[in-house]
Short mmCIF file of C-alpha atoms in Angstrom, two decimals:
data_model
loop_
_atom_site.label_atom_id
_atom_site.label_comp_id
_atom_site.label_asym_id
_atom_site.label_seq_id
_atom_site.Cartn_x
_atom_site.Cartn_y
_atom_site.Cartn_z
CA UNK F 1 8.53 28.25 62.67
CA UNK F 2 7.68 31.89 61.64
CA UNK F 3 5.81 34.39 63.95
CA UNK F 4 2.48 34.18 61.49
CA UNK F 5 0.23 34.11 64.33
CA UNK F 6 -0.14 38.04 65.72
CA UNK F 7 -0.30 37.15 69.33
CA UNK F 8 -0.21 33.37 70.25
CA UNK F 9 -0.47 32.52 73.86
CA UNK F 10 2.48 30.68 75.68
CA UNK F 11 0.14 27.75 75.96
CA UNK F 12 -0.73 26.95 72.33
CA UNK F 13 2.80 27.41 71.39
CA UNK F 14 3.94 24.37 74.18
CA UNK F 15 0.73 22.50 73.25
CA UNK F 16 2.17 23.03 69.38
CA UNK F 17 5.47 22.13 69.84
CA UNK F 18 4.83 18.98 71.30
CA UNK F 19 2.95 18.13 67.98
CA UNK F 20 5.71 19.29 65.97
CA UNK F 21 8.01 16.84 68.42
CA UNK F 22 5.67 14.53 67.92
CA UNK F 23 4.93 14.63 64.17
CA UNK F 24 8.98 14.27 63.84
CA UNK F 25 9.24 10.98 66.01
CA UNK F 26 13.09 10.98 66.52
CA UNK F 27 13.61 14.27 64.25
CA UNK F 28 15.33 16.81 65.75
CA UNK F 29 12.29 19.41 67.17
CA UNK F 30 11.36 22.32 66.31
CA UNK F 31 11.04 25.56 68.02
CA UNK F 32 7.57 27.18 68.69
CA UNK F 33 5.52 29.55 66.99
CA UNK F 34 5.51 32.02 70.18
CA UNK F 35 6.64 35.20 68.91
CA UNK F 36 7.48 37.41 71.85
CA UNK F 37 8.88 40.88 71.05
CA UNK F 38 12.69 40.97 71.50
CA UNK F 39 13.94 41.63 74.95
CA UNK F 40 15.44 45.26 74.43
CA UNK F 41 19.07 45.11 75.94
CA UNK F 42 17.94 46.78 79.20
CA UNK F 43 16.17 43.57 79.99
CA UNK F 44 19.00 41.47 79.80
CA UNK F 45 21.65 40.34 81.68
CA UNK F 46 25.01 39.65 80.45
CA UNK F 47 24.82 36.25 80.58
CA UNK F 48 21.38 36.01 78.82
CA UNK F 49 22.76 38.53 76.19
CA UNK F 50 25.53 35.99 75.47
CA UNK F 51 23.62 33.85 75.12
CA UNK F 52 21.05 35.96 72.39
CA UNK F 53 24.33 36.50 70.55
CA UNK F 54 23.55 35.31 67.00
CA UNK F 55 24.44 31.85 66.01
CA UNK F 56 26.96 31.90 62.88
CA UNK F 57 25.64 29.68 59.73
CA UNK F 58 27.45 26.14 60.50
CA UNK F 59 29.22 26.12 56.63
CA UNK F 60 29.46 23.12 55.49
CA UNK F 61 26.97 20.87 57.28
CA UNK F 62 25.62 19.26 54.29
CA UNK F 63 29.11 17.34 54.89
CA UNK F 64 28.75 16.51 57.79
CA UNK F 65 27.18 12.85 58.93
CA UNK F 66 24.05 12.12 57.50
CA UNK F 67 22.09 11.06 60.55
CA UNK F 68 18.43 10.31 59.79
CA UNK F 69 15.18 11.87 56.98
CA UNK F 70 11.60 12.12 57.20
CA UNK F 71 8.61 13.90 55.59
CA UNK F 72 6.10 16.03 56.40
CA UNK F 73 3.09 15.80 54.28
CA UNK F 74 0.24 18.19 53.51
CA UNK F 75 -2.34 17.83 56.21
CA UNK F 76 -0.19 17.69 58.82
CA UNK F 77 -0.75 20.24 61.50
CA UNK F 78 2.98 21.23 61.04
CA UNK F 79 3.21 21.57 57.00
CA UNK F 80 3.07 25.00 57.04
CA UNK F 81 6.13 25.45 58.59
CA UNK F 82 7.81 21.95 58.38
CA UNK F 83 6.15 20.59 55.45
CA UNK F 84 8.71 18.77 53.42
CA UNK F 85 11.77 16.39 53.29
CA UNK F 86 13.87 16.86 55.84
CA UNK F 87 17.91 15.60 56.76
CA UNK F 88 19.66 15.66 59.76
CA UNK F 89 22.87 16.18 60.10
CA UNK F 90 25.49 16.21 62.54
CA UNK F 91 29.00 17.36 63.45
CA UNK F 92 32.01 15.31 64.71
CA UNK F 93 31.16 15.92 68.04
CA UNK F 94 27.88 15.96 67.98
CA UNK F 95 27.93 12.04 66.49
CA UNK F 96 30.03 11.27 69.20
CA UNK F 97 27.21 12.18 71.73
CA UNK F 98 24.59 10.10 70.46
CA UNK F 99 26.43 7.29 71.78
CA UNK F 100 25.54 8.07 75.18
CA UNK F 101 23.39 11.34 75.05
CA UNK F 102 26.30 13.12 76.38
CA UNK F 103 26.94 16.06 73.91
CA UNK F 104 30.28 17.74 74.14
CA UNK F 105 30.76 21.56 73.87
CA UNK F 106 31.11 22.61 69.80
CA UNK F 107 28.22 19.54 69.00
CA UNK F 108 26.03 20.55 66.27
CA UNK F 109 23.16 19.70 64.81
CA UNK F 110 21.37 20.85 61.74
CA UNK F 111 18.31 20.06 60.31
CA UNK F 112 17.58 20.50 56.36
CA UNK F 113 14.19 21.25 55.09
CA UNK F 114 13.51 21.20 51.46
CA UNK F 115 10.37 21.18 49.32
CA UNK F 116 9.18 18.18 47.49
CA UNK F 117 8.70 17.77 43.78
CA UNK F 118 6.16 14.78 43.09
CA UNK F 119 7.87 13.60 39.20
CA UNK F 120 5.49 13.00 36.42
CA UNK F 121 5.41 9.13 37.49
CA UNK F 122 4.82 9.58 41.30
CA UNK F 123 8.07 9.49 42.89
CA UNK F 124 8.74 12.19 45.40
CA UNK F 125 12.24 14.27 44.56
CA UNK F 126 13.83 16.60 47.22
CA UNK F 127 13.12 20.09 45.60
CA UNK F 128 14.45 23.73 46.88
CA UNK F 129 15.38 23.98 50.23
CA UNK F 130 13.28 25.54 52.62
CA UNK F 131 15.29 26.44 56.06
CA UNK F 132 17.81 24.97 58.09
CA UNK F 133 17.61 24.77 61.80
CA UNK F 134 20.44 24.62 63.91
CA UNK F 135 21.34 23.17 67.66
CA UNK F 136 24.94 24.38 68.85
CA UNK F 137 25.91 23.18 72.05
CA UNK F 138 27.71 25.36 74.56
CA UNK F 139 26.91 24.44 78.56
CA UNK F 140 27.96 27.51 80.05
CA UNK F 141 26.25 30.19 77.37
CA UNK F 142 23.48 27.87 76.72
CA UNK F 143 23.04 26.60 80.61
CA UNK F 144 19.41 28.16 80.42
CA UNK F 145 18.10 26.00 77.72
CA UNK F 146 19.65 22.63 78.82
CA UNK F 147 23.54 24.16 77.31
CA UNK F 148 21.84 24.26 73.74
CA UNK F 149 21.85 27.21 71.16
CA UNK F 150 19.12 27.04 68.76
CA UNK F 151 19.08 29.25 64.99
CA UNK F 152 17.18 29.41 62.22
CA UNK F 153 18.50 30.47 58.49
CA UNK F 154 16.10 30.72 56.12
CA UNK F 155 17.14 29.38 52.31
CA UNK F 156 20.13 31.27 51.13
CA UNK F 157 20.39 33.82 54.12
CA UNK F 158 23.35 33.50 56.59
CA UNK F 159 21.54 35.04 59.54
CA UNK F 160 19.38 33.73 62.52
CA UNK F 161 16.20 35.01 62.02
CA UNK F 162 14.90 33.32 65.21
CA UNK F 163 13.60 35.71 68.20
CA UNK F 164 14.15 35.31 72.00
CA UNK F 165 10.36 33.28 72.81
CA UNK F 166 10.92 31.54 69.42
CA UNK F 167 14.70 29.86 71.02
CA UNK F 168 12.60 29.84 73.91
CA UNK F 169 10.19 27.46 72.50
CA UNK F 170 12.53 25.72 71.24
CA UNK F 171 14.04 24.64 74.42
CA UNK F 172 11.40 23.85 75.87
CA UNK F 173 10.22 21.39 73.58
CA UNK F 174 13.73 19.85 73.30
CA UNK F 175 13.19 19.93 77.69
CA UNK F 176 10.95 16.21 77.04
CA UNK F 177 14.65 14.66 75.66
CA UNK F 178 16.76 15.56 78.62
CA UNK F 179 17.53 12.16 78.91
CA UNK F 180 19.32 11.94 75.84
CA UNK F 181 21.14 14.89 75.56
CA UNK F 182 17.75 17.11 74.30
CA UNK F 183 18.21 15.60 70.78
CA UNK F 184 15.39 13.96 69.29
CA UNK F 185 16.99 12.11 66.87
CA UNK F 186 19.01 8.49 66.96
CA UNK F 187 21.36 7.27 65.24
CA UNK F 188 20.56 5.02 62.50
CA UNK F 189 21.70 1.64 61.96
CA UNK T 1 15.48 -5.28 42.01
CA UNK T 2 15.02 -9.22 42.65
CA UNK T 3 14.14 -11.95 39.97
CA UNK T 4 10.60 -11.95 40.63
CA UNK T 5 9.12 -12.85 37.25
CA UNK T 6 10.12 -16.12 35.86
CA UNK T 7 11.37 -15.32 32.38
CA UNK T 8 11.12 -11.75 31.54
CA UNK T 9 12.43 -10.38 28.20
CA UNK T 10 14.85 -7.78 27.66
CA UNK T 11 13.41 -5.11 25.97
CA UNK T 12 10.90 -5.58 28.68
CA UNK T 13 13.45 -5.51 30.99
CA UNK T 14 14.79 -2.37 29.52
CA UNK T 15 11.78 -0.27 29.32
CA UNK T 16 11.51 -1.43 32.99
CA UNK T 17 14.68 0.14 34.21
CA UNK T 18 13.96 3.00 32.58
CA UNK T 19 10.62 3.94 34.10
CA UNK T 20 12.49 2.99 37.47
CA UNK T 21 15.23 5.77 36.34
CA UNK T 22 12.87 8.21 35.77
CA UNK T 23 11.21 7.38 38.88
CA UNK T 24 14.44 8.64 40.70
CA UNK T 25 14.67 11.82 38.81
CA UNK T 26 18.20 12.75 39.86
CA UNK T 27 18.68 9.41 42.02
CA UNK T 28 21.24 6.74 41.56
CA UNK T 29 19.47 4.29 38.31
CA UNK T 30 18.40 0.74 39.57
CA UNK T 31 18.87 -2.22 37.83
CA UNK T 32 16.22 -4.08 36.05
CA UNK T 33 14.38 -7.11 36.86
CA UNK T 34 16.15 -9.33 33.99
CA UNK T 35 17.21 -12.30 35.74
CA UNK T 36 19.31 -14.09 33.24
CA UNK T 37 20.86 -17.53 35.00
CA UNK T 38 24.76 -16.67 35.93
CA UNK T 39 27.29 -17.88 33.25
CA UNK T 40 29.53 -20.56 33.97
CA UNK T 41 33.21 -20.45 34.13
CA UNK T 42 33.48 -21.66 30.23
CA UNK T 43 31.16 -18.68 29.39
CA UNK T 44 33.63 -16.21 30.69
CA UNK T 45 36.91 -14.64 29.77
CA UNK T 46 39.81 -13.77 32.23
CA UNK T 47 38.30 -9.85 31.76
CA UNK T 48 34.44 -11.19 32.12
CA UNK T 49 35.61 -13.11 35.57
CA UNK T 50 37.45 -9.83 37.02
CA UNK T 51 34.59 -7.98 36.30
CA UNK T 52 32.20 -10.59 38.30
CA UNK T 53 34.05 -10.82 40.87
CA UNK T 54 32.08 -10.05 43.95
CA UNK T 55 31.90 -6.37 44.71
CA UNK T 56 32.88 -5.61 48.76
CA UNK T 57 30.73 -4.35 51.34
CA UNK T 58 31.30 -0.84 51.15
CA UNK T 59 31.36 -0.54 55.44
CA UNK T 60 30.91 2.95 56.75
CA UNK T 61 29.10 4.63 53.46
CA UNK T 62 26.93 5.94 55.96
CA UNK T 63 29.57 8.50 57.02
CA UNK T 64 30.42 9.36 53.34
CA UNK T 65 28.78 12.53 52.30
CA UNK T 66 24.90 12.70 51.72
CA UNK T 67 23.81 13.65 48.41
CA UNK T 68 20.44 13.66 48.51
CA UNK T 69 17.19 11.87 48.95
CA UNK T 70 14.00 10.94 47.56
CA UNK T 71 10.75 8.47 48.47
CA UNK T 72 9.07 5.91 46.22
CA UNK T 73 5.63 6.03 47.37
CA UNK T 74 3.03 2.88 47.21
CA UNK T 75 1.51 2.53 44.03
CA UNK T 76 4.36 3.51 42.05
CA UNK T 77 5.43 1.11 39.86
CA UNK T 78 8.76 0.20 40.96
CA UNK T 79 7.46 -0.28 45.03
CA UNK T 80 8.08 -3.60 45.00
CA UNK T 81 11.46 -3.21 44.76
CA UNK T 82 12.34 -0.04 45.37
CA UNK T 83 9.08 1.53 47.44
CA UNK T 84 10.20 3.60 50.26
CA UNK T 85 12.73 5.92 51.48
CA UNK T 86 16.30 6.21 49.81
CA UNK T 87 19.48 8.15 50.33
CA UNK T 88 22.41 8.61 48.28
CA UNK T 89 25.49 8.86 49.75
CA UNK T 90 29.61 9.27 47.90
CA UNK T 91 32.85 8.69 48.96
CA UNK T 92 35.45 11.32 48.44
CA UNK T 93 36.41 10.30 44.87
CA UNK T 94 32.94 10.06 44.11
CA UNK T 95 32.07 13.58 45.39
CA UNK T 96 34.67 15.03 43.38
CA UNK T 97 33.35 13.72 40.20
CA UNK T 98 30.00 15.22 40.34
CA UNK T 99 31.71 18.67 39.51
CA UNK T 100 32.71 17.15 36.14
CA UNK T 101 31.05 13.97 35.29
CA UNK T 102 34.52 12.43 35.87
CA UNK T 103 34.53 9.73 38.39
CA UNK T 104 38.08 8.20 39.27
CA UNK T 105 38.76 4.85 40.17
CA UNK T 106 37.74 3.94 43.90
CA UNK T 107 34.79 6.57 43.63
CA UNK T 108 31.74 4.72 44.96
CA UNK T 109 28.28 5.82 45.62
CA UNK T 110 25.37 3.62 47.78
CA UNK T 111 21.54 3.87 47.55
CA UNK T 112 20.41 3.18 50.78
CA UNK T 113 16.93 1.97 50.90
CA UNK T 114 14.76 1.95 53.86
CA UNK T 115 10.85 1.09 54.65
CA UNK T 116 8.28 3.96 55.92
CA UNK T 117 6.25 4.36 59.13
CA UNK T 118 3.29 6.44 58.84
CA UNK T 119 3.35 8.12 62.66
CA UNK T 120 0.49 8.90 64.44
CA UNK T 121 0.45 12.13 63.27
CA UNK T 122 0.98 11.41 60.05
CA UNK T 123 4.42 12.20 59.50
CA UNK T 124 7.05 9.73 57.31
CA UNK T 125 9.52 8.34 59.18
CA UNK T 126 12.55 6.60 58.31
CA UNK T 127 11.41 2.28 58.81
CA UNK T 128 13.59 -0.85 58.53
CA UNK T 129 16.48 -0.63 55.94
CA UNK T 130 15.63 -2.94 52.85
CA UNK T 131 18.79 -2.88 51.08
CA UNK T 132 21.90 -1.18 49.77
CA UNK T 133 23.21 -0.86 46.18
CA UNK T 134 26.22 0.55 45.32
CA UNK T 135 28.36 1.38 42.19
CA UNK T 136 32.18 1.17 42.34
CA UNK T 137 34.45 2.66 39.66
CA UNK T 138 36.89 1.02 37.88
CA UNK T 139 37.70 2.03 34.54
CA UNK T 140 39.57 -1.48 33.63
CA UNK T 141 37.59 -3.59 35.40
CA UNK T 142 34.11 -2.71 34.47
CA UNK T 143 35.38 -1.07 31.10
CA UNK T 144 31.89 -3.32 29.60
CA UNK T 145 29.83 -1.47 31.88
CA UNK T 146 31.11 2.09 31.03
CA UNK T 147 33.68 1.54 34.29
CA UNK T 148 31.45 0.98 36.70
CA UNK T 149 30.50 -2.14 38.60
CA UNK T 150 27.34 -2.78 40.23
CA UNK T 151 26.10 -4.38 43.47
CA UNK T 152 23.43 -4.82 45.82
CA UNK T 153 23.47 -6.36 49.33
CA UNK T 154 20.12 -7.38 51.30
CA UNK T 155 19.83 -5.44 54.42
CA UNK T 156 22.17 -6.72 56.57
CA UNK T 157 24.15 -9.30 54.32
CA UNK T 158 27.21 -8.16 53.04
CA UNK T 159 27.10 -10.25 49.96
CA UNK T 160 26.32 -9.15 46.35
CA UNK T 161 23.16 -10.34 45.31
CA UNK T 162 22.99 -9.51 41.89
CA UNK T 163 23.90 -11.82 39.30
CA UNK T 164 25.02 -10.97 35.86
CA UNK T 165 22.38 -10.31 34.11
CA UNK T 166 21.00 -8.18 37.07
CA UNK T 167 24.04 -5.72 36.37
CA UNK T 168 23.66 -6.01 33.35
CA UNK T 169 20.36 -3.99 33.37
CA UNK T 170 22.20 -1.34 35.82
CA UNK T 171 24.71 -0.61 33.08
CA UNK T 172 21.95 -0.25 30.25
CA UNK T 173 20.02 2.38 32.46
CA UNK T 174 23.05 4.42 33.84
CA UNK T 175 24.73 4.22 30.04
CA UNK T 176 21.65 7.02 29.54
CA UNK T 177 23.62 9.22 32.06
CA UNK T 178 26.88 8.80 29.92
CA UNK T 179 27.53 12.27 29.95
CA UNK T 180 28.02 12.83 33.21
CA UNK T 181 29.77 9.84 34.17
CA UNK T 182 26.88 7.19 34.14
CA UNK T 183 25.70 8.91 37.74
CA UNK T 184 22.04 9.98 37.68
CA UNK T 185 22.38 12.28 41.15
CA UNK T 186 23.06 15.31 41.50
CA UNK T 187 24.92 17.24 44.17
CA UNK T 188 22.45 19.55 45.39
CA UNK T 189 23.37 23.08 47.04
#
């Protein structure tokens, strides 16, 4: 979710991340809308620097298992930033941990949002992809946010474009599936 | 798609699969309704009985790769059959012949079909599976049916439902997609 609220309050963006969660059922959640300036490197300790280090685009994920898909339609209180048909996928590792919501360093987890095309007789088709999020599990860089990274890449671009209080948000949200690993989504039958 | 009318006619039939094809834009074709009664062991050659012989579950298609998905909404006119959300998923050999439109033997591709829920919120979620068809190559085998063979099994059976006639129909719809290889999907990006 972009920053395209000037100055949202810490509040609203908890309050609208668990409606995100919420509006995904077992998705994989979303980060926040809280757009906090980035910490300038002054502020930050090593540790929390490593773990602001950017995320690298997980090539290849579309390959990897195909774990669950939803929509979000227009009207729901997330469509501007979530609206579409979304995929998640996940890595070798990360499949393994949905056994027992135990997720082993190197787990990934992406999460596929593309357009939708309504064809001329109705049907809904998966149109141009819109971002992909990413989770990226490392306990000891990520032990802040429950040993998760989270990222960002907008459609075609190869870069994080999240910010600090966006991750942040992120987290916290994910913080509600502790239980299971802080993944929102289950495996399928 | 079931027998669910009592006698329908071909062209009927026809026209049917193909409004179900464009339905699925890029998806994997259905077959029609056409529900002709299964021919008896005098009916068929030694070729004819190879090529009805039952098609395999196709166990662990869920790990091949994910093509793509799509969602039949209510009131479209294949729902009955076919309402809901799908994904399309190919097994190595498959995957390789979307670059060309050349599918080699042992390339397979499933349609998984699965209900809706409507959350709270009013996001889609993923429901119930309904069922899973699948298309298996085989140039000698199904040479009739442009070297593909065609099944569908009932969520959890693992037992080809279709009966002749019922492939039948698949093979008229995907012969529109001759040029590239009978396969209506498309590998997205």
């Amino acid at each position: 979710m972009r920053a395209d609220t000037a100055a949202p309050r810490r509040r609203t963006v908890i309050a609208l991340a668990l409606v995100v969660a919420g509006a995904l059922g077992s998705g994989l959640a979303i980060s926040a809308g809280y757009a906090a300036p980035e910490p300038t490197s002054a502020d930050l300790t090593s540790a929390e620097a490593a773990a602001h280090a950017p995320i690298a685009f997980p090539q290849g994920y579309t390959r990897w298992t195909h774990i669950k898909s939803g929509l979000i339609p227009a009207g729901h209180p997330a469509f501007a930033s979530y609206g579409g048909l979304h995929h998640i996928y996940a890595n070798e590792l990360a499949l393994a941990g949905y056994r027992d919501g135990r997720f082993a360093d190197g787990a990934m987890l992406a999460y596929d949002l593309f357009e939708t095309r309504v064809t001329p007789d109705g049907s809904i088709d998966q149109g141009p992809r819109r971002h992909v999020d990413v989770m990226v599990k490392d306990a000891r860089r990520y032990a802040a946010t429950g040993g998760w990274g989270y990222a960002e890449f907008a459609a075609g671009a190869d870069a994080d474009r999240l910010n600090s209080g966006q991750r942040a948000g992120c987290a916290a949200c994910h913080e509600h599936r502790k239980a299971q690993g802080y993944v929102f989504s289950e495996l399928q039958g």
